[in-house]
Short mmCIF file of C-alpha atoms and ligand atoms in Angstrom, two decimals:
data_model
loop_
_atom_site.label_atom_id
_atom_site.label_comp_id
_atom_site.label_asym_id
_atom_site.label_seq_id
_atom_site.Cartn_x
_atom_site.Cartn_y
_atom_site.Cartn_z
CA MET A 46 111.89 -30.94 61.10
CA SER A 47 113.29 -28.47 58.58
CA ASN A 48 113.36 -24.74 59.36
CA VAL A 49 113.68 -23.89 55.69
CA PRO A 50 110.80 -21.73 54.35
CA VAL A 51 108.56 -23.61 51.95
CA ALA A 52 106.36 -22.58 49.00
CA VAL A 53 103.76 -24.71 47.19
CA VAL A 54 102.25 -24.03 43.76
CA THR A 55 99.26 -26.07 42.56
CA GLY A 56 98.79 -27.10 38.93
CA ALA A 57 102.41 -26.25 38.15
CA ASN A 58 103.44 -28.77 35.48
CA LYS A 59 102.70 -26.27 32.73
CA GLY A 60 101.38 -22.83 31.91
CA ILE A 61 101.27 -20.04 34.51
CA GLY A 62 101.87 -22.41 37.44
CA PHE A 63 105.10 -23.63 35.87
CA ALA A 64 106.23 -20.03 35.34
CA ILE A 65 105.36 -19.19 38.96
CA VAL A 66 107.52 -22.07 40.20
CA LYS A 67 110.36 -20.90 37.90
CA ALA A 68 110.19 -17.38 39.29
CA LEU A 69 109.94 -18.56 42.89
CA CYS A 70 112.96 -20.84 42.42
CA LYS A 71 114.90 -17.67 41.53
CA GLN A 72 113.48 -15.37 44.19
CA PHE A 73 112.04 -17.32 47.16
CA PRO A 74 114.59 -18.09 49.88
CA GLY A 75 113.53 -21.68 50.56
CA ASP A 76 112.15 -24.90 49.10
CA VAL A 77 109.72 -24.56 46.21
CA TYR A 78 107.29 -27.39 45.48
CA LEU A 79 106.07 -27.87 41.93
CA THR A 80 102.91 -29.91 42.39
CA ALA A 81 100.89 -31.68 39.69
CA ARG A 82 98.07 -34.17 39.63
CA ASP A 83 100.04 -36.46 37.28
CA PRO A 84 103.47 -37.43 38.72
CA GLY A 85 104.87 -38.11 35.22
CA ARG A 86 103.99 -34.63 33.92
CA GLY A 87 105.17 -33.13 37.20
CA GLN A 88 108.56 -34.84 37.18
CA GLU A 89 109.01 -33.87 33.54
CA ALA A 90 108.39 -30.22 34.46
CA VAL A 91 110.87 -30.46 37.34
CA ALA A 92 113.50 -31.92 34.99
CA LYS A 93 112.91 -29.00 32.59
CA LEU A 94 113.65 -26.48 35.33
CA GLN A 95 116.64 -28.48 36.54
CA LYS A 96 118.08 -28.09 33.02
CA GLU A 97 117.89 -24.33 33.60
CA GLY A 98 119.92 -24.74 36.80
CA LEU A 99 116.89 -24.42 39.12
CA HIS A 100 115.98 -26.82 41.95
CA PRO A 101 112.22 -27.22 42.45
CA LEU A 102 111.02 -30.16 44.50
CA PHE A 103 108.04 -32.27 43.51
CA HIS A 104 104.92 -33.44 45.34
CA GLN A 105 101.81 -34.96 43.81
CA LEU A 106 98.62 -32.95 44.27
CA ASP A 107 95.25 -33.42 42.60
CA ILE A 108 93.01 -30.70 43.99
CA ASP A 109 89.94 -32.77 43.07
CA ASP A 110 91.09 -35.51 45.45
CA LEU A 111 90.79 -34.90 49.17
CA GLN A 112 93.14 -37.80 49.94
CA SER A 113 95.81 -36.27 47.76
CA ILE A 114 95.37 -32.86 49.44
CA ARG A 115 95.61 -34.45 52.90
CA ALA A 116 98.74 -36.38 51.92
CA LEU A 117 100.40 -33.11 50.97
CA ARG A 118 99.17 -31.49 54.20
CA ASP A 119 100.62 -34.30 56.33
CA PHE A 120 103.92 -34.15 54.41
CA LEU A 121 104.26 -30.40 54.92
CA LYS A 122 103.32 -30.65 58.60
CA GLU A 123 105.86 -33.38 59.24
CA LYS A 124 108.75 -32.06 57.13
CA TYR A 125 108.38 -28.31 57.63
CA GLY A 126 105.91 -27.84 60.49
CA GLY A 127 103.78 -25.67 58.19
CA LEU A 128 103.86 -23.62 55.04
CA ASN A 129 105.08 -20.12 54.13
CA VAL A 130 103.65 -19.56 50.60
CA LEU A 131 100.65 -21.17 48.93
CA VAL A 132 99.74 -20.35 45.35
CA ASN A 133 96.38 -21.86 44.33
CA ASN A 134 96.87 -21.81 40.58
CA ALA A 135 95.36 -25.09 39.34
CA GLY A 136 92.30 -24.54 37.21
CA ILE A 137 90.36 -25.71 34.18
CA ALA A 138 88.25 -24.13 31.45
CA PHE A 139 86.16 -25.68 28.70
CA LYS A 140 86.92 -24.27 25.26
CA VAL A 141 84.35 -21.81 23.93
CA HIS A 142 83.17 -24.17 21.20
CA ASP A 143 83.06 -27.29 23.43
CA THR A 144 79.68 -28.97 22.95
CA THR A 145 79.58 -30.63 26.39
CA PRO A 146 76.15 -29.79 27.91
CA PHE A 147 76.32 -26.57 29.94
CA ALA A 148 75.18 -28.33 33.14
CA VAL A 149 78.08 -30.77 32.86
CA GLN A 150 80.53 -27.92 32.17
CA ALA A 151 79.18 -26.14 35.25
CA GLU A 152 79.59 -29.19 37.51
CA VAL A 153 83.08 -30.07 36.26
CA THR A 154 84.39 -26.50 36.24
CA LEU A 155 83.06 -25.67 39.71
CA LYS A 156 84.38 -28.96 41.06
CA THR A 157 87.99 -28.03 40.35
CA ASN A 158 88.11 -24.24 40.25
CA PHE A 159 85.93 -23.55 43.26
CA PHE A 160 85.43 -26.71 45.36
CA GLY A 161 88.96 -28.10 44.74
CA THR A 162 90.59 -24.75 45.54
CA ARG A 163 88.44 -24.45 48.64
CA ASN A 164 89.40 -27.94 49.81
CA VAL A 165 93.12 -27.07 49.42
CA CYS A 166 92.53 -23.94 51.49
CA THR A 167 90.55 -25.82 54.16
CA GLU A 168 93.40 -28.29 54.62
CA LEU A 169 96.43 -26.01 54.14
CA LEU A 170 95.47 -22.60 55.54
CA PRO A 171 95.69 -23.88 59.14
CA LEU A 172 99.33 -24.74 58.33
CA MET A 173 100.26 -21.23 57.20
CA LYS A 174 103.11 -19.81 59.23
CA SER A 175 103.33 -16.21 60.47
CA TYR A 176 104.03 -13.73 57.67
CA GLY A 177 102.81 -16.35 55.18
CA LYS A 178 101.32 -15.44 51.81
CA VAL A 179 98.38 -17.06 50.05
CA VAL A 180 97.61 -16.30 46.41
CA ASN A 181 94.42 -17.56 44.82
CA VAL A 182 94.59 -17.32 41.03
CA SER A 183 91.21 -16.06 39.90
CA SER A 184 90.50 -14.05 36.75
CA MET A 185 89.21 -10.70 35.49
CA VAL A 186 86.42 -12.90 34.15
CA SER A 187 85.21 -13.08 37.75
CA SER A 188 84.56 -9.31 37.61
CA SER A 189 82.79 -9.42 34.24
CA ALA A 190 80.73 -12.43 35.37
CA LEU A 191 79.80 -10.57 38.55
CA GLY A 192 78.50 -7.75 36.37
CA GLY A 193 76.34 -10.34 34.56
CA CYS A 194 74.68 -11.53 37.78
CA SER A 195 71.30 -10.27 39.01
CA GLN A 196 71.41 -7.29 41.42
CA GLU A 197 70.48 -9.68 44.23
CA LEU A 198 73.39 -12.02 43.50
CA GLN A 199 75.81 -9.10 43.01
CA GLN A 200 74.85 -7.79 46.43
CA LYS A 201 75.53 -11.18 48.01
CA PHE A 202 78.89 -11.60 46.28
CA ARG A 203 80.02 -8.07 47.22
CA SER A 204 78.83 -8.41 50.81
CA ASP A 205 81.40 -7.96 53.61
CA THR A 206 79.52 -10.39 55.78
CA ILE A 207 78.89 -13.35 53.43
CA THR A 208 80.07 -16.57 55.08
CA GLU A 209 81.96 -19.45 53.46
CA ASP A 210 78.91 -21.68 53.98
CA GLU A 211 76.69 -19.16 52.21
CA LEU A 212 79.17 -18.95 49.32
CA VAL A 213 79.29 -22.76 49.05
CA GLY A 214 75.48 -22.75 49.06
CA LEU A 215 75.42 -20.28 46.16
CA MET A 216 78.04 -22.17 44.11
CA THR A 217 76.09 -25.41 44.69
CA LYS A 218 72.87 -23.67 43.68
CA PHE A 219 74.45 -22.49 40.41
CA VAL A 220 75.28 -26.07 39.47
CA GLU A 221 71.79 -27.26 40.45
CA ASP A 222 70.16 -24.39 38.53
CA THR A 223 72.10 -25.32 35.37
CA LYS A 224 70.82 -28.91 35.68
CA LYS A 225 67.25 -27.60 35.80
CA SER A 226 68.04 -25.08 33.00
CA VAL A 227 66.84 -22.24 35.25
CA HIS A 228 70.21 -20.59 35.89
CA GLU A 229 69.49 -17.52 33.74
CA LYS A 230 66.05 -17.11 35.29
CA GLU A 231 67.75 -17.35 38.70
CA GLY A 232 70.05 -14.45 37.87
CA TRP A 233 73.27 -16.27 36.87
CA PRO A 234 75.46 -15.30 33.94
CA ASN A 235 75.97 -17.84 31.16
CA THR A 236 79.55 -18.71 32.07
CA ALA A 237 80.54 -21.65 34.25
CA TYR A 238 84.19 -20.52 34.31
CA GLY A 239 83.14 -16.99 35.27
CA VAL A 240 80.95 -18.21 38.15
CA SER A 241 83.74 -20.55 39.36
CA LYS A 242 86.10 -17.56 39.48
CA ILE A 243 83.52 -15.38 41.26
CA GLY A 244 83.66 -18.19 43.79
CA VAL A 245 87.49 -17.99 44.03
CA THR A 246 87.51 -14.17 44.41
CA VAL A 247 84.73 -14.10 47.03
CA LEU A 248 86.27 -17.06 48.89
CA SER A 249 89.53 -15.07 49.09
CA ARG A 250 87.71 -12.06 50.56
CA ILE A 251 86.04 -14.29 53.15
CA GLN A 252 89.30 -16.07 54.03
CA ALA A 253 91.15 -12.78 54.47
CA ARG A 254 88.38 -11.60 56.81
CA MET A 255 88.65 -14.83 58.81
CA LEU A 256 92.44 -14.36 59.10
CA ASN A 257 91.79 -10.84 60.43
CA GLU A 258 89.36 -12.20 62.99
CA LYS A 259 91.24 -15.32 64.09
CA ARG A 260 94.92 -14.79 63.36
CA LYS A 261 95.46 -11.05 63.24
CA GLY A 262 98.86 -11.22 64.93
CA ASP A 263 100.21 -13.66 62.35
CA HIS A 264 100.45 -11.07 59.55
CA ILE A 265 99.35 -13.51 56.87
CA LEU A 266 98.40 -11.82 53.58
CA LEU A 267 95.87 -13.54 51.32
CA ASN A 268 94.68 -12.22 47.98
CA ALA A 269 93.00 -13.22 44.74
CA CYS A 270 94.52 -12.14 41.46
CA CYS A 271 94.27 -12.21 37.69
CA PRO A 272 97.44 -13.15 35.81
CA GLY A 273 96.26 -11.35 32.65
CA TRP A 274 95.54 -12.98 29.30
CA VAL A 275 98.32 -15.51 29.01
CA ARG A 276 99.51 -17.79 26.20
CA THR A 277 98.89 -21.23 27.70
CA ASP A 278 96.97 -24.34 26.69
CA MET A 279 93.96 -22.79 28.44
CA ALA A 280 93.94 -19.38 26.69
CA GLY A 281 95.66 -20.26 23.40
CA PRO A 282 98.39 -18.63 21.31
CA GLN A 283 96.62 -15.31 20.64
CA ALA A 284 96.81 -14.17 24.27
CA THR A 285 98.95 -11.12 24.95
CA LYS A 286 101.22 -12.21 27.81
CA SER A 287 103.87 -14.91 28.00
CA PRO A 288 103.57 -17.36 30.90
CA ASP A 289 106.51 -15.58 32.63
CA GLU A 290 104.63 -12.27 32.33
CA GLY A 291 101.48 -13.97 33.63
CA ALA A 292 103.42 -15.14 36.67
CA GLU A 293 104.42 -11.59 37.64
CA THR A 294 101.34 -10.59 39.68
CA PRO A 295 100.95 -13.94 41.49
CA VAL A 296 104.71 -13.91 42.32
CA TYR A 297 104.53 -10.28 43.48
CA LEU A 298 101.74 -11.29 45.92
CA ALA A 299 103.61 -14.45 47.00
CA LEU A 300 106.72 -12.40 47.82
CA LEU A 301 105.21 -9.34 49.51
CA PRO A 302 107.76 -8.15 52.07
CA SER A 303 107.26 -9.13 55.71
CA ASP A 304 106.66 -5.48 56.72
CA ALA A 305 103.82 -5.07 54.15
CA ASP A 306 100.36 -4.79 55.70
CA GLY A 307 98.62 -5.13 52.32
CA PRO A 308 97.25 -5.86 49.90
CA HIS A 309 95.11 -8.30 51.85
CA GLY A 310 91.69 -9.68 50.89
CA GLN A 311 91.91 -7.88 47.57
CA PHE A 312 91.47 -8.71 43.91
CA VAL A 313 94.73 -7.74 42.20
CA SER A 314 95.71 -7.53 38.54
CA ASN A 315 98.85 -6.03 37.03
CA LYS A 316 100.06 -5.65 40.66
CA THR A 317 97.22 -3.21 41.28
CA VAL A 318 94.20 -3.60 43.56
CA ARG A 319 90.98 -3.62 41.54
CA PRO A 320 87.52 -2.72 42.82
CA TRP A 321 85.18 -5.67 43.34
P1 NAP B 105 96.82 -24.44 31.82
O1 NAP B 105 97.98 -24.19 30.97
O2 NAP B 105 95.67 -25.22 31.27
O3 NAP B 105 97.33 -25.14 33.18
C1 NAP B 105 96.45 -25.50 34.17
C2 NAP B 105 97.20 -26.30 35.20
O4 NAP B 105 96.27 -26.70 36.24
C3 NAP B 105 97.78 -27.58 34.63
O5 NAP B 105 99.00 -27.85 35.24
C4 NAP B 105 96.74 -28.63 35.00
O6 NAP B 105 97.28 -29.93 35.10
C5 NAP B 105 96.38 -28.10 36.38
N1 NAP B 105 95.17 -28.71 36.92
C6 NAP B 105 93.95 -28.78 36.38
N2 NAP B 105 93.14 -29.49 37.19
C7 NAP B 105 93.88 -29.88 38.25
C8 NAP B 105 93.63 -30.63 39.41
N3 NAP B 105 92.42 -31.17 39.63
N4 NAP B 105 94.59 -30.82 40.32
C9 NAP B 105 95.84 -30.28 40.10
N5 NAP B 105 96.15 -29.58 39.01
C10 NAP B 105 95.18 -29.39 38.08
O7 NAP B 105 96.15 -23.07 32.35
P2 NAP B 105 96.84 -21.67 32.75
O8 NAP B 105 96.47 -20.69 31.73
O9 NAP B 105 98.25 -21.85 33.13
O10 NAP B 105 95.95 -21.35 34.05
C11 NAP B 105 96.49 -21.29 35.37
C12 NAP B 105 95.48 -20.54 36.22
O11 NAP B 105 95.35 -19.20 35.74
C13 NAP B 105 94.09 -21.13 36.20
O12 NAP B 105 93.52 -21.02 37.48
C14 NAP B 105 93.35 -20.23 35.23
O13 NAP B 105 91.95 -20.22 35.44
C15 NAP B 105 93.98 -18.88 35.55
N6 NAP B 105 93.87 -17.86 34.50
C16 NAP B 105 94.45 -18.04 33.27
C17 NAP B 105 94.37 -17.05 32.29
C18 NAP B 105 95.02 -17.18 30.97
O14 NAP B 105 94.86 -16.25 30.14
N7 NAP B 105 95.75 -18.23 30.67
C19 NAP B 105 93.66 -15.86 32.60
C20 NAP B 105 93.06 -15.70 33.84
C21 NAP B 105 93.21 -16.72 34.79
P3 NAP B 105 97.20 -30.98 33.89
O15 NAP B 105 98.34 -30.69 32.96
O16 NAP B 105 97.32 -32.30 34.60
O17 NAP B 105 95.87 -30.79 33.22
#
């Protein structure tokens, strides 16, 4: 078994994930795994970084596929005996003018951004080594979408006692409400992406609380963040930040020094803790 520290980035064949891997290859003292759902696109991305003199490793990971997540889990357990850095970056967004019915957008978006990210956490968080770092890439849109929720929902999502099961129940209810066209009546905002990212931010707060309760002595720091508005296939060419700039906050959280006791369980943008 290797004693080398190991970092994993999801959805890293392009965009912000690719830039995070690039930065980690330069700054993280260990093996860095570029993961992608499509091995061809993943290997191509690895080759691109190799041309820059960097040495990422590759592992397939489709966060929508539990078997794929478990294969990565078993690989990490066997080869490294755990994991030091996990960046949950993979995500999707329908374009604003996409005419796919809203209920379908809700189901597909929540499936990857919330349920897929949660499944990765369920399988990989138990592998996190002491002083490990977990970064869940959310979005400022989670904050604006929270503001668009009913008072009752806002209270639930801001609660310091909400459980993971309750959060899963709420995310499932959103998808069901869109299918019945009652989501606005039920207090939801009209954004599937926004609700999926509320899920990611609240999940991060819950997971950090669980780490405090169950693994306090392990000094693991877990946060949600927004990369900013970044020029990628998702956000388009008008966005203000380059992918390398978008990687800065996630990489800052992934590389917090071992003597740092925070941020933990926070929502961070531009390397600054934001109120939730
Ligand atoms: P992007 O260029 O579209 O890249 C998304 C990445 O996620 C791609 O590598 C994609 O792989 C991967 N992915 C999607 N579904 C996946 C799955 N089921 N399993 C594994 N990988 C999957 O988007 P981006 O702008 O870099 O976004 C990265 C993250 O930042 C997302 O979580 C996004 O919500 C968040 N974010 C972005 C912005 C922004 O302005 N760009 C702002 C706030 C937050 P494929 O190539 O195979 O599709």
